[in-house]
PDB file of C-alpha atoms in Angstrom:
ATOM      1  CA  UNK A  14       0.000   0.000   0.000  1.00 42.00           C
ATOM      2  CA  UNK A  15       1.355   3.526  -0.939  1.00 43.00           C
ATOM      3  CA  UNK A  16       1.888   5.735   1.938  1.00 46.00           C
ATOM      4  CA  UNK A  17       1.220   9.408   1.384  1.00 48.00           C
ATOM      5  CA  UNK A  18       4.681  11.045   1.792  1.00 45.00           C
ATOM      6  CA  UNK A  19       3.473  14.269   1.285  1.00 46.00           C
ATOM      7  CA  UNK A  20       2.380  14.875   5.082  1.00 46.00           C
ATOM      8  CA  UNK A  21       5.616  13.639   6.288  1.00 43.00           C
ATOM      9  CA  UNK A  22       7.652  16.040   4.369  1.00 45.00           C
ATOM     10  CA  UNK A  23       8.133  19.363   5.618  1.00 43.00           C
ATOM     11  CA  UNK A  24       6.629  22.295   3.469  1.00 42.00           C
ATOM     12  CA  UNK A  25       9.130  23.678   1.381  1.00 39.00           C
ATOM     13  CA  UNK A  26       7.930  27.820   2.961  1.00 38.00           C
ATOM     14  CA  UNK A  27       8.633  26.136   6.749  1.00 42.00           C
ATOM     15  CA  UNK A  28      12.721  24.616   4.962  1.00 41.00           C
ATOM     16  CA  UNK A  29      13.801  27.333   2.546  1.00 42.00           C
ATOM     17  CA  UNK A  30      15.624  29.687   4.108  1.00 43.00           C
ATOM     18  CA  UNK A  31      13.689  33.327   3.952  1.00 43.00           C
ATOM     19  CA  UNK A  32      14.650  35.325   1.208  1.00 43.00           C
ATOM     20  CA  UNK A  33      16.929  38.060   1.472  1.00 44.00           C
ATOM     21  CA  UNK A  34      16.891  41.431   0.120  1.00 42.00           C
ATOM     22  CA  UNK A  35      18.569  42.436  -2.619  1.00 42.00           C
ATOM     23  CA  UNK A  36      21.559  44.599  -1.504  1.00 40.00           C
ATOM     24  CA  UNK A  37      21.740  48.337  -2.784  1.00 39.00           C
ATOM     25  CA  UNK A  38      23.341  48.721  -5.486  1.00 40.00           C
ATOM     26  CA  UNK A  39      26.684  51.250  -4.911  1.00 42.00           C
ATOM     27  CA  UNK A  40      26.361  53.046  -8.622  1.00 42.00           C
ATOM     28  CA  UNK A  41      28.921  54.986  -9.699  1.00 44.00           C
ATOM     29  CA  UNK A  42      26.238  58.122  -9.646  1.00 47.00           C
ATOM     30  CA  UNK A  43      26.390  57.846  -6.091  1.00 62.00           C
ATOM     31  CA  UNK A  44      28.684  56.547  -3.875  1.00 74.00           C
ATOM     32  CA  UNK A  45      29.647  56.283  -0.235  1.00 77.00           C
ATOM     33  CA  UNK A  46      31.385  59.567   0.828  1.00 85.00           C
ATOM     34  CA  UNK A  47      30.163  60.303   3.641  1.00 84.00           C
ATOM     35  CA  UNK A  48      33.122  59.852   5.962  1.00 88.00           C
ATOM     36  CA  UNK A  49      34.915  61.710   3.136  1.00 87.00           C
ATOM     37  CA  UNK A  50      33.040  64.982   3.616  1.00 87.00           C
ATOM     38  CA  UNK A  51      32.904  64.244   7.326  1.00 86.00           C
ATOM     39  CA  UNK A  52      36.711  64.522   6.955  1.00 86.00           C
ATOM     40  CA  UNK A  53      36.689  67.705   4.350  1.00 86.00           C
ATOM     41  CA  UNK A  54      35.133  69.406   7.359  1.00 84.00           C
ATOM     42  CA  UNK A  55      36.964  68.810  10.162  1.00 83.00           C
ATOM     43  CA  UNK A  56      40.423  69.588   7.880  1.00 81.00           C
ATOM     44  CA  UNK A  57      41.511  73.327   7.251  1.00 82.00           C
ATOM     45  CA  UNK A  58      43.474  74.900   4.111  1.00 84.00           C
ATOM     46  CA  UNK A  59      45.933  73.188   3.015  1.00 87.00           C
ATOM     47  CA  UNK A  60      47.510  69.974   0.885  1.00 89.00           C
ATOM     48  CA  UNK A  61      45.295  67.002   2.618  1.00 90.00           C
ATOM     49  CA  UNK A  62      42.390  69.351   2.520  1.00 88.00           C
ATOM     50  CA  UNK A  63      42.891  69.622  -1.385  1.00 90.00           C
ATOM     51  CA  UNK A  64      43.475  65.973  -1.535  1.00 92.00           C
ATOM     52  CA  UNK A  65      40.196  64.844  -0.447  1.00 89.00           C
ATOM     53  CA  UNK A  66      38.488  67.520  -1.511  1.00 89.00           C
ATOM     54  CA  UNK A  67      39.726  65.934  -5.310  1.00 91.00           C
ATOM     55  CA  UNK A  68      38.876  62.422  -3.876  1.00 91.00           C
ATOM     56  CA  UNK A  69      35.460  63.621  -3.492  1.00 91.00           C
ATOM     57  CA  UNK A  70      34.949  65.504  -7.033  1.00 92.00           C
ATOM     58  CA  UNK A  71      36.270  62.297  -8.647  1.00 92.00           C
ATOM     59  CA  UNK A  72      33.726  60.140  -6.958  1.00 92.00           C
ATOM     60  CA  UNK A  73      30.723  62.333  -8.388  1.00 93.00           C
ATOM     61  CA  UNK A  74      31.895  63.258 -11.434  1.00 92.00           C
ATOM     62  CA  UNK A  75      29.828  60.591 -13.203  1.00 93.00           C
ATOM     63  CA  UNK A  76      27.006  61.638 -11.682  1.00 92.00           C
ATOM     64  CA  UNK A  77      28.016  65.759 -12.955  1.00 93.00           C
ATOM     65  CA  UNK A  78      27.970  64.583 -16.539  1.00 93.00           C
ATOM     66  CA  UNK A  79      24.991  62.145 -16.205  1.00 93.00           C
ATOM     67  CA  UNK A  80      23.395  65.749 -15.704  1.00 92.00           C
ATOM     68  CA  UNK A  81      25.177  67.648 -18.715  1.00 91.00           C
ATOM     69  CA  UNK A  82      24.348  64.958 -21.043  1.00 91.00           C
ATOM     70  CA  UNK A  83      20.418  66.234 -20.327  1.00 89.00           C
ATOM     71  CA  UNK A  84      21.051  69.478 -22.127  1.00 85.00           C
ATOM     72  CA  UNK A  85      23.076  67.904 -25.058  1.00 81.00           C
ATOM     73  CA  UNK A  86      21.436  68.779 -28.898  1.00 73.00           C
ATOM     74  CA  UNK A  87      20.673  72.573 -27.516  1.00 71.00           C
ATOM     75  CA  UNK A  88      23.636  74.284 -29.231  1.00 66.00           C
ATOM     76  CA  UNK A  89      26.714  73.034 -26.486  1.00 75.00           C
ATOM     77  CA  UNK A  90      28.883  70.301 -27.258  1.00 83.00           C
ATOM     78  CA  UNK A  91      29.155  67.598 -24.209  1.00 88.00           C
ATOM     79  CA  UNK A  92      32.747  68.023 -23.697  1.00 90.00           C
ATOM     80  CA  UNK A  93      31.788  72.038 -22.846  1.00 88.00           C
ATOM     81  CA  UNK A  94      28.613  71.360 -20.992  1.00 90.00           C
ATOM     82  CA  UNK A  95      30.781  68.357 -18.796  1.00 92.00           C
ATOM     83  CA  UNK A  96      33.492  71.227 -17.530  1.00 92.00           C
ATOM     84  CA  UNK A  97      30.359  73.540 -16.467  1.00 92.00           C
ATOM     85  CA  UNK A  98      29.078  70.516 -14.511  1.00 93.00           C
ATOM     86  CA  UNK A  99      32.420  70.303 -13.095  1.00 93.00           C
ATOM     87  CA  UNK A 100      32.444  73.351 -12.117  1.00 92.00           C
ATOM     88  CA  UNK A 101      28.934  73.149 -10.828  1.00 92.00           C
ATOM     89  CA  UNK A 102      30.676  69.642  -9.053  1.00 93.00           C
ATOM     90  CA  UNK A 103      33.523  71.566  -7.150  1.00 93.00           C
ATOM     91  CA  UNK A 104      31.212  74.666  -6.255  1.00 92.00           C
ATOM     92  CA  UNK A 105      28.838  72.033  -4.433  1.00 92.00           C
ATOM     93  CA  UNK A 106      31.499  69.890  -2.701  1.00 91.00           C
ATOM     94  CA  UNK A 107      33.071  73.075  -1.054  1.00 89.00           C
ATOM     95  CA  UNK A 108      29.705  74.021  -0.034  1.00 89.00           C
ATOM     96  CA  UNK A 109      28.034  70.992   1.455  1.00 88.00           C
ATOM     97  CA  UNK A 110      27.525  70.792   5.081  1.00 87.00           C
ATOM     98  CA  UNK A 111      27.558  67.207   5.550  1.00 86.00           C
ATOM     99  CA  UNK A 112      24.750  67.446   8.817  1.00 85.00           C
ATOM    100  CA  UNK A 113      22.526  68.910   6.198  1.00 82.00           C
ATOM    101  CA  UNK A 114      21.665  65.450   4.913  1.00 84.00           C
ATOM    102  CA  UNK A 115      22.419  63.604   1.492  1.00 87.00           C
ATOM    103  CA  UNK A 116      25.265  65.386  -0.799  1.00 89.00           C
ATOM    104  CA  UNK A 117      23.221  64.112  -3.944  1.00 89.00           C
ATOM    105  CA  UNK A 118      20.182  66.352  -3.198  1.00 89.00           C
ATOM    106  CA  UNK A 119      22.548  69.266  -2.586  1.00 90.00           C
ATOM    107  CA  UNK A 120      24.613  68.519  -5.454  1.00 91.00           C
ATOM    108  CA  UNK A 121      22.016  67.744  -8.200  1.00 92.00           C
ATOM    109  CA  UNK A 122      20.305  71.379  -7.897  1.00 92.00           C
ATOM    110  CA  UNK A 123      23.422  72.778  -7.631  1.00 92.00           C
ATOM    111  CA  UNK A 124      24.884  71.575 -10.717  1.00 93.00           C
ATOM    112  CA  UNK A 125      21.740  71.779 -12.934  1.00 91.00           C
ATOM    113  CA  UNK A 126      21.616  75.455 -11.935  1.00 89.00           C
ATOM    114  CA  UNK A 127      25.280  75.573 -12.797  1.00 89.00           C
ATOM    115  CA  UNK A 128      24.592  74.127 -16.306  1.00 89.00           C
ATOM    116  CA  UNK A 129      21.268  76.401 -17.063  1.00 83.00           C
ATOM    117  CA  UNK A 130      23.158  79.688 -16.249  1.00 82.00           C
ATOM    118  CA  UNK A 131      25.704  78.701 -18.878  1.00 82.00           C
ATOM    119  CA  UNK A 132      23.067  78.634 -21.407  1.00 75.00           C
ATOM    120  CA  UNK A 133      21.798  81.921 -19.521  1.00 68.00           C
ATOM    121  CA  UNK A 134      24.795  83.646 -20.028  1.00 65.00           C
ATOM    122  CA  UNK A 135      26.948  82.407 -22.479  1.00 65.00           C
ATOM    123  CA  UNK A 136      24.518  80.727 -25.044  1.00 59.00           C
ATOM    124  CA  UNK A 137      22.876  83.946 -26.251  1.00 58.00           C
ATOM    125  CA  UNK A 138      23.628  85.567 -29.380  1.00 56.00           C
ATOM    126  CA  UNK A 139      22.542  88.698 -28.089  1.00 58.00           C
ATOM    127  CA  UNK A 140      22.151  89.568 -24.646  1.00 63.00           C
ATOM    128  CA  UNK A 141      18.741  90.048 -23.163  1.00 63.00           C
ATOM    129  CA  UNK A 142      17.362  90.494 -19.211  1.00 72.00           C
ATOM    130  CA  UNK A 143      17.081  87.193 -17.319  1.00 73.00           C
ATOM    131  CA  UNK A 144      13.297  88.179 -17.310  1.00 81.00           C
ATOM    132  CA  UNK A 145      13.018  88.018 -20.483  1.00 77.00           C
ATOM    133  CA  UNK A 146      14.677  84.643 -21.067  1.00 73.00           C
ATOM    134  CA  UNK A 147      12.332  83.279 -18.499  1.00 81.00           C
ATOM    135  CA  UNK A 148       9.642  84.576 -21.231  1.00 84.00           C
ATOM    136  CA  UNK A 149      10.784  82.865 -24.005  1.00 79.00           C
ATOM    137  CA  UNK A 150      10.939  79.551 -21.836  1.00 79.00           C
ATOM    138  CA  UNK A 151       7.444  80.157 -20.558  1.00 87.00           C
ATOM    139  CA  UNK A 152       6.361  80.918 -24.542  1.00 87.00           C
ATOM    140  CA  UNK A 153       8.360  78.349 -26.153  1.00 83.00           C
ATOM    141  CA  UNK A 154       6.756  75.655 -23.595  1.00 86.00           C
ATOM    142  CA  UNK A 155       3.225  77.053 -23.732  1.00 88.00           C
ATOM    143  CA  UNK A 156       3.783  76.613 -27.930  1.00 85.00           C
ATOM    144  CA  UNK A 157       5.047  73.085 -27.471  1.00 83.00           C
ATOM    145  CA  UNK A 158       1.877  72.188 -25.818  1.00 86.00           C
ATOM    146  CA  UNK A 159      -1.292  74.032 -27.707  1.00 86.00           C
ATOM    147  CA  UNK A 160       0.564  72.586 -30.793  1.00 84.00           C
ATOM    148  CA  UNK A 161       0.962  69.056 -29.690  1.00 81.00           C
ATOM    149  CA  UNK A 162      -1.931  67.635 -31.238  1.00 77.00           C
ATOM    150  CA  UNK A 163      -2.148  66.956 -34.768  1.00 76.00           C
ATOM    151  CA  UNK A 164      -3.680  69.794 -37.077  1.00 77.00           C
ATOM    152  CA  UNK A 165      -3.904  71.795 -33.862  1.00 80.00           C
ATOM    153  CA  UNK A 166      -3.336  75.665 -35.147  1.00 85.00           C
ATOM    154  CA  UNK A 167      -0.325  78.187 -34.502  1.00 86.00           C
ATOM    155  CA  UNK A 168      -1.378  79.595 -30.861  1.00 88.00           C
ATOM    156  CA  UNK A 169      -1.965  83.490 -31.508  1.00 90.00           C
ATOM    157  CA  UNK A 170      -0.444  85.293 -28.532  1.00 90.00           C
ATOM    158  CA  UNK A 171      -3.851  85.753 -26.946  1.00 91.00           C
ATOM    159  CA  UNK A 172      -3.852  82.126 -26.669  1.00 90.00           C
ATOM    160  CA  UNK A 173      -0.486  81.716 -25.178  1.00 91.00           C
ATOM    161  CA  UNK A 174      -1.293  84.353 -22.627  1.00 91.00           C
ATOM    162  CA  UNK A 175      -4.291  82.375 -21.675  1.00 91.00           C
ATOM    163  CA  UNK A 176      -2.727  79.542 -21.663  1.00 89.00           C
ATOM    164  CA  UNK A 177       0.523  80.834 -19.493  1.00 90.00           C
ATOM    165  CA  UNK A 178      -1.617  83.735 -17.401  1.00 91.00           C
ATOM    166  CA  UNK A 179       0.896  86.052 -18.663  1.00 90.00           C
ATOM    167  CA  UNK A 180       0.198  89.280 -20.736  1.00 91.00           C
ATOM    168  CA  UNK A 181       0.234  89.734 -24.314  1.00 90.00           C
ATOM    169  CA  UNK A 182       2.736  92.099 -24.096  1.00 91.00           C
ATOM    170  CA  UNK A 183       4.324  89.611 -22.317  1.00 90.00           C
ATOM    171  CA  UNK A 184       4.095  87.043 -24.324  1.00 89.00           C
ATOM    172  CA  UNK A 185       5.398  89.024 -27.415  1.00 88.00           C
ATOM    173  CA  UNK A 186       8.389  89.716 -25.658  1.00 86.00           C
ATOM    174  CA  UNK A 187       8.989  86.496 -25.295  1.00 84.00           C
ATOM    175  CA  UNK A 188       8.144  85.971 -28.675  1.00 84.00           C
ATOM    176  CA  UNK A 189      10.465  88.223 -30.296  1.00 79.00           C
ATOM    177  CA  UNK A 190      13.263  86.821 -27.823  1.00 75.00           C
ATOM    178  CA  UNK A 191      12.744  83.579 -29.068  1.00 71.00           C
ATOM    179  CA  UNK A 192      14.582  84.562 -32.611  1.00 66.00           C
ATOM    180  CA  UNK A 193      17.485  86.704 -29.766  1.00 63.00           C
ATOM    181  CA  UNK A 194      18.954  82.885 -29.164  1.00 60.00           C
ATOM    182  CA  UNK A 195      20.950  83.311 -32.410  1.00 59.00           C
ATOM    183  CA  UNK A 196      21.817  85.500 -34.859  1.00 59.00           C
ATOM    184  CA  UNK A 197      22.194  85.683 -38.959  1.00 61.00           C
ATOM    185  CA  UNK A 198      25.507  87.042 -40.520  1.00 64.00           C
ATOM    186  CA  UNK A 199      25.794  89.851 -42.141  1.00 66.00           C
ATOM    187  CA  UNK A 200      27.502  87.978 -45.282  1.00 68.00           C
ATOM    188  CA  UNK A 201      24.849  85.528 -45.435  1.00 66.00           C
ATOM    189  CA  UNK A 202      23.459  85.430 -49.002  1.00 67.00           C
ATOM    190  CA  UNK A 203      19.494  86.502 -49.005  1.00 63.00           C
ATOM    191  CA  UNK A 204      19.142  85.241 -52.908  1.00 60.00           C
ATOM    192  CA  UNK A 205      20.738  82.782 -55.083  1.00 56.00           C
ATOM    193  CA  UNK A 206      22.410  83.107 -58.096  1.00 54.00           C
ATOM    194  CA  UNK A 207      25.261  85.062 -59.337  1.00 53.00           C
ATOM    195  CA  UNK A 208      23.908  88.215 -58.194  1.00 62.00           C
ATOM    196  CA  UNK A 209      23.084  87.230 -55.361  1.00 62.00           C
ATOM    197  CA  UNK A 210      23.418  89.797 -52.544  1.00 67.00           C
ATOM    198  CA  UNK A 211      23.811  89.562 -48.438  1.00 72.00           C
ATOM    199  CA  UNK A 212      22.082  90.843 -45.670  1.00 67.00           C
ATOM    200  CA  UNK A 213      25.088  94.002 -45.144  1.00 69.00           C
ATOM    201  CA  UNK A 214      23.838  95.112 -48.556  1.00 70.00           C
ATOM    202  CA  UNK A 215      19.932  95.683 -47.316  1.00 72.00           C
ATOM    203  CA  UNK A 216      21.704  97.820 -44.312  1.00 73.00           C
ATOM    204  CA  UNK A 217      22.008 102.067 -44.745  1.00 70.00           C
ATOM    205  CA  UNK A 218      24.675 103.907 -44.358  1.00 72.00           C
ATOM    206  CA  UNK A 219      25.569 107.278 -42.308  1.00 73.00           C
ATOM    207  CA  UNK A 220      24.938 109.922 -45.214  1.00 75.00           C
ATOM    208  CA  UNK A 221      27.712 112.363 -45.458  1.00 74.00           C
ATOM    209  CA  UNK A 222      25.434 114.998 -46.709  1.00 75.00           C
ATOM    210  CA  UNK A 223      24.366 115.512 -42.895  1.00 79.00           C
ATOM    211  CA  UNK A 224      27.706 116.502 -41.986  1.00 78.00           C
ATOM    212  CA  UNK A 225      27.885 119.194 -44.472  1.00 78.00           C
ATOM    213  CA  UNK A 226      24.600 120.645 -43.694  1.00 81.00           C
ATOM    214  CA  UNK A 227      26.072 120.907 -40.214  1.00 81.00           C
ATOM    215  CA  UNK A 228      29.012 122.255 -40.797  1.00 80.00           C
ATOM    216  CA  UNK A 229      27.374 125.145 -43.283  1.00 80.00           C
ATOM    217  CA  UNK A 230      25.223 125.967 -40.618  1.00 84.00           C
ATOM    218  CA  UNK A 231      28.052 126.024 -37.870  1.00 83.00           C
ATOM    219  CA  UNK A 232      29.777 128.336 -40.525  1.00 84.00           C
ATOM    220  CA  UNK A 233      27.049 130.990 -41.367  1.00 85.00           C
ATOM    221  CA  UNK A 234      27.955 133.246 -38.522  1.00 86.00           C
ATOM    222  CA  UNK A 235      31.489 133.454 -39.108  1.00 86.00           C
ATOM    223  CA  UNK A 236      31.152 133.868 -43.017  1.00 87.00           C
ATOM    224  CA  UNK A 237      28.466 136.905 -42.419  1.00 88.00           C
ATOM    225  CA  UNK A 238      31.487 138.977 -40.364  1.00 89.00           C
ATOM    226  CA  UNK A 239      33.705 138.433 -43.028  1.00 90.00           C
ATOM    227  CA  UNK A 240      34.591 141.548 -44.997  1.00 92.00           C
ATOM    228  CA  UNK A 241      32.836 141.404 -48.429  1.00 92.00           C
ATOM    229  CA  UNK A 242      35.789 140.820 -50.627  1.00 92.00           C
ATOM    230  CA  UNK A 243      37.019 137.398 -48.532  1.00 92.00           C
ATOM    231  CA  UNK A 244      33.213 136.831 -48.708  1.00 90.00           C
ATOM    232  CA  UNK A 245      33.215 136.876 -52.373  1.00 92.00           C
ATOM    233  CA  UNK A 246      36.476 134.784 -52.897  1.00 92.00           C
ATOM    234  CA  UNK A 247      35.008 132.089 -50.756  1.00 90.00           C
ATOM    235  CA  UNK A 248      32.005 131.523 -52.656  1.00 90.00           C
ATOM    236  CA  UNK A 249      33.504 131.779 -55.703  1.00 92.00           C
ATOM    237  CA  UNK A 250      36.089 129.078 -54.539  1.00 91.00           C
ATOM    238  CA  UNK A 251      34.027 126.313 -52.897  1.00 87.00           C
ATOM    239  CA  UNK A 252      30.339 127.241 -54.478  1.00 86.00           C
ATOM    240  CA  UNK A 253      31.543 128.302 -57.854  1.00 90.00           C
ATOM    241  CA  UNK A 254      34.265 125.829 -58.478  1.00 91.00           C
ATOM    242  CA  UNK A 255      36.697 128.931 -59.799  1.00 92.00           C
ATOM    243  CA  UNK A 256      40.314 128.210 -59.779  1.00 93.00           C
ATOM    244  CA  UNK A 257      41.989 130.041 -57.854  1.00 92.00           C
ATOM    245  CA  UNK A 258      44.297 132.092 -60.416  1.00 93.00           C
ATOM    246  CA  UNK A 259      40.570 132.993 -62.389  1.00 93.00           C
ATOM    247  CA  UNK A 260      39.718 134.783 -58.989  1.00 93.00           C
ATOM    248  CA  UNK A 261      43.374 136.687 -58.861  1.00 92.00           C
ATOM    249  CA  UNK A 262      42.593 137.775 -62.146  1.00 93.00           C
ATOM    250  CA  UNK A 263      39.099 138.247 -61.128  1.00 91.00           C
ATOM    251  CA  UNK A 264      40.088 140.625 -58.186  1.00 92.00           C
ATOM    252  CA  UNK A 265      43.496 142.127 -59.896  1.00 92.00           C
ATOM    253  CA  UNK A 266      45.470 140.473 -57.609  1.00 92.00           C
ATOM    254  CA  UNK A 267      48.029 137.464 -57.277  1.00 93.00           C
ATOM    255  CA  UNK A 268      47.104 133.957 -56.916  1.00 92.00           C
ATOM    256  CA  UNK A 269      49.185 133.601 -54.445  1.00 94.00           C
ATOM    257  CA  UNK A 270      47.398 136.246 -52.456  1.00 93.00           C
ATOM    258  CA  UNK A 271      44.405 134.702 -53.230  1.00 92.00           C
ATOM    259  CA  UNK A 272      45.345 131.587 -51.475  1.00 93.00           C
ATOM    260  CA  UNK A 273      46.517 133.652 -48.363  1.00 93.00           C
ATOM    261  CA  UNK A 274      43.090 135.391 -48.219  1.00 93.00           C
ATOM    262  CA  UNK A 275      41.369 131.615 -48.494  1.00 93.00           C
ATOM    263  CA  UNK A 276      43.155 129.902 -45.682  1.00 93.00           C
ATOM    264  CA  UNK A 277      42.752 132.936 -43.649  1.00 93.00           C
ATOM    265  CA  UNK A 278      39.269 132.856 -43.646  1.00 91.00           C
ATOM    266  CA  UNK A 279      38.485 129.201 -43.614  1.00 91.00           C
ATOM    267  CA  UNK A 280      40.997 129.850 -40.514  1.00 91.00           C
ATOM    268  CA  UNK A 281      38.693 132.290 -38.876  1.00 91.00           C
ATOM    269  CA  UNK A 282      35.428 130.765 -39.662  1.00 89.00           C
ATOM    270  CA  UNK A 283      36.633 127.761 -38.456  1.00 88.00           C
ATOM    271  CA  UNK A 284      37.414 129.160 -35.087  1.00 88.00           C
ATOM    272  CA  UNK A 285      34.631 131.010 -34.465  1.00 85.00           C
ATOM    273  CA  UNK A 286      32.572 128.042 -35.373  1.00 84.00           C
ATOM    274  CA  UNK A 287      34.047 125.601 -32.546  1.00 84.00           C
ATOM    275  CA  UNK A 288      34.112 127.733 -30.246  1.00 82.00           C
ATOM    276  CA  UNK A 289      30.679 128.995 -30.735  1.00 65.00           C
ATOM    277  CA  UNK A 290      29.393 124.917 -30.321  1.00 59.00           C
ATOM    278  CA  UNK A 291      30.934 121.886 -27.730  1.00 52.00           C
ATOM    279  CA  UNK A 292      33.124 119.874 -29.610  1.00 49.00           C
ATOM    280  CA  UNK A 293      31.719 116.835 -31.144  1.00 50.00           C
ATOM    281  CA  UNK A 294      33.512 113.650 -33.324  1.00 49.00           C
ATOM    282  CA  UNK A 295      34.598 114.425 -36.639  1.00 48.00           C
ATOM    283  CA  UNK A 296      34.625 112.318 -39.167  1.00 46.00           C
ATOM    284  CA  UNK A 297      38.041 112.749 -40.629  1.00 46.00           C
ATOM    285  CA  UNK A 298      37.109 115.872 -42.448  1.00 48.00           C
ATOM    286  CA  UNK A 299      37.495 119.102 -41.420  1.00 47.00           C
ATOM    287  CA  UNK A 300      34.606 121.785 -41.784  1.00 45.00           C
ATOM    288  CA  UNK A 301      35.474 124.385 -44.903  1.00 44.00           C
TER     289      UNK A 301
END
């Protein structure tokens, strides 16, 4: 007769030994430094100081460009946004206070703010107010998400400012600071083609006309006190064109006296002209 074993075994829950729990994992992202920075405290300036301190920055470094590689692809190579990590890395292990709690949630903050004012400051094309940045990431966001569903419309900045509960002055200044984050060349070509032209060429130009309508004004005072004769010469020099030895013979005198009579006056218009007026930039020329 067969004799039920079963009931004479022992259940296999009552013989296996109870399960363990897995042991933590020690990643690389975060390891065991506590009696490290328990150490960096109690030590003052100086070589052993440094040492650890180095010890330390080494152990979390993975963990500084596990962060950096989160803002790759936004116009930063890695290799640049690891070293502002670093940074961010070195700034937080001087600053920890170790009865604080956990370095990690002191460090990751740290660093991530260390990484986003690189792109604050450094990253822009041209610079614009912080406030204005924070725009643009407010506008850019709200964009993202009223145009996430397919066929969905371009939000009109009323609808971003409902959206965000900013104003719609607001929102165009984030807007417009959204095409600040880089800038176009002036030699970049606008057309194709052989005759193709760049942006420089669609850009105006100081008009020296201006300056000679200021300087003839600057010089009517000084021309009216001059006696009639020197008067005359003048305008026939610089308004008629006349060469100078057509005036002498103009005048029945000598061209070289003519010349005398023209630099004094220019001389004496020109004085009375500066120091009738503050002195402002010339442009290379100076006034007749």
């Amino acid at each position: 007769m067969l004799t039920d074993t079963s009931k004479c075994r022992p259940s296999t829950l009552e013989t296996a030994p109870a399960a363990e729990p897995p042991a933590r994992r020690n990643h690389d992202d975060a390891p065991d430094t506590a009696v490290l920075f328990a150490r960096l405290a109690e030590l003052g300036d100086g070589p052993e100081r440094e040492a650890v301190r180095d010890e330390l920055v080494a152990a979390w470094l993975p963990m500084a460009h596990r962060i950096a590689s989160r803002f790759r692809d936004r116009g930063e190579s890695i290799e640049d946004l690891r070293q502002v990590a670093a940074l961010g890395l070195v700034k937080a292990v001087d600053r920890f206070d170790p009865s604080r709690g956990a370095f990690e949630s002191y460090a990751v903050p740290t660093i991530t703010g260390e990484v986003k004012r690189h792109f604050r400051d450094r990253m822009w094309a041209l610079r614009v107010p912080r406030r204005v940045q924070e725009l643009r990431n407010r506008v850019r966001v709200a964009r993202r998400e009223l145009t996430q569903n397919p066929g969905a419309p371009e939000p009109t900045p009323a609808d971003i400012a409902t959206h965000t509960g900013l104003t719609e002055e607001e929102v165009r200044a984030g807007m417009e600071a959204l095409e600040s984050f880089s800038t176009l060349s002036l030699d970049a070509e606008l057309s194709a083609g052989d005759e193709g032209y760049c942006l420089a060429d669609t850009l105006g130009a100081a008009d020296a006309a201006y300056d000679v309508v200021v300087d003839r004004e600057a010089a009517k005072e000084g021309l009216r006190r001059l006696p009639e004769r020197e008067r005359a010469i003048l305008y026939l020099r610089f308004f008629e064109g006349m060469t100078q030895s057509r005036i002498a013979d103009r005048f029945g005198i000598s061209q070289m006296h003519v010349s005398r009579l023209i630099s004094r006056s220019c001389a004496r218009v020109r004085d009375e002209a500066l120091a009738e007026r503050p002195a402002r930039p010339t442009s290379g020329r100076r006034p007749a």
